[in-house]
Tab-separated table of C-alpha atoms in Angstrom:
chain	number	residue	atom	x	y	z
A	1	MET	CA	142.152	75.507	96.795
A	2	ARG	CA	139.160	73.438	95.675
A	3	GLU	CA	135.545	74.054	96.182
A	4	ALA	CA	132.515	71.610	94.976
A	5	GLN	CA	128.897	71.447	95.179
A	6	ILE	CA	126.190	68.971	93.548
A	7	ILE	CA	123.070	70.485	92.104
A	8	THR	CA	120.131	70.037	90.075
A	9	ILE	CA	120.069	72.352	86.877
A	10	GLN	CA	117.316	74.562	86.826
A	11	LEU	CA	117.755	76.970	83.918
A	12	ASP	CA	115.470	79.840	82.669
A	13	GLU	CA	114.555	79.480	79.009
A	14	ASN	CA	116.142	83.032	78.652
A	15	GLN	CA	119.743	82.118	80.138
A	16	THR	CA	122.335	81.537	77.556
A	17	ILE	CA	125.605	79.453	78.065
A	18	PHE	CA	127.370	82.779	76.487
A	19	GLU	CA	125.914	84.561	79.693
A	20	LEU	CA	127.371	81.661	82.014
A	21	SER	CA	130.845	81.915	80.434
A	22	HIS	CA	130.981	85.577	80.779
A	23	CYS	CA	129.797	85.552	84.158
A	24	LEU	CA	132.622	83.281	85.179
A	25	SER	CA	135.276	84.946	83.125
A	26	ARG	CA	136.076	87.420	85.845
A	27	TYR	CA	137.230	84.551	88.234
A	28	LYS	CA	141.060	83.246	87.961
A	29	SER	CA	139.828	79.747	88.944
A	30	GLU	CA	139.199	76.891	86.563
A	31	VAL	CA	135.354	76.212	86.855
A	32	PHE	CA	134.057	72.978	85.878
A	33	VAL	CA	130.857	70.838	85.424
A	34	LYS	CA	131.091	67.129	86.038
A	35	LYS	CA	127.923	65.194	84.350
A	36	ARG	CA	127.349	61.567	83.645
A	37	VAL	CA	126.080	60.791	80.145
A	38	GLY	CA	125.227	57.138	79.705
A	39	GLY	CA	128.072	55.202	81.409
A	40	ALA	CA	130.518	58.014	80.843
A	41	LEU	CA	131.608	60.744	83.169
A	42	TYR	CA	132.456	64.228	81.406
A	43	ASP	CA	134.214	67.183	83.045
A	44	VAL	CA	133.773	70.502	81.089
A	45	ASN	CA	135.379	73.730	81.637
A	46	LEU	CA	132.353	76.203	82.301
A	47	LYS	CA	134.450	79.084	80.705
A	48	SER	CA	134.445	77.305	77.531
A	49	VAL	CA	131.447	77.854	75.087
A	50	LEU	CA	132.410	74.869	73.101
A	51	GLY	CA	132.444	72.654	76.006
A	52	LEU	CA	129.076	73.765	77.150
A	53	ILE	CA	127.472	73.403	73.916
A	54	ASN	CA	128.944	69.648	73.641
A	55	LEU	CA	127.499	68.897	77.213
A	56	GLN	CA	124.042	69.935	76.463
A	57	LEU	CA	123.077	70.843	80.044
A	58	LYS	CA	119.224	70.578	80.686
A	59	ASN	CA	116.886	71.108	83.478
A	60	ASP	CA	116.793	68.250	86.155
A	61	ASP	CA	120.433	67.017	85.339
A	62	VAL	CA	122.337	66.328	88.479
A	63	VAL	CA	125.824	67.737	88.079
A	64	THR	CA	128.814	68.406	90.246
A	65	VAL	CA	130.274	72.123	89.949
A	66	TYR	CA	133.583	72.614	91.145
A	67	ALA	CA	136.449	75.010	90.925
A	68	ILE	CA	140.303	74.903	91.513
A	69	GLY	CA	142.008	78.095	92.373
A	70	HIS	CA	142.242	80.956	95.071
A	71	ASP	CA	138.954	82.331	94.063
A	72	SER	CA	137.201	78.739	93.754
A	73	ARG	CA	134.350	79.395	96.303
A	74	GLU	CA	133.236	82.519	94.803
A	75	ALA	CA	133.389	80.979	91.273
A	76	VAL	CA	131.332	77.875	92.378
A	77	GLU	CA	128.717	80.136	93.960
A	78	ALA	CA	128.360	82.067	90.827
A	79	ALA	CA	127.931	78.964	88.662
A	80	VAL	CA	125.571	77.456	91.070
A	81	ASP	CA	123.402	80.683	91.331
A	82	PHE	CA	123.396	80.821	87.342
A	83	LEU	CA	122.593	77.237	87.015
A	84	SER	CA	119.899	76.453	89.659
């Protein structure tokens, strides 16, 4: 099963990527964010702290959050709640 949602990033300055990674660790689905940087499209696993560091998400970025797996809907909802 696959679930996806396009969102605009709106992070609070107190939120950290470690919290996001920890929040999503309870889901069995793989959870990703897709972001265009320059002319390239990047897919990063939201459970990967290193991937999140490299992606450098910032407020007003428009991204696609998607998950693949049996609990993908719940995983996407949790990621969207955190990121927007």
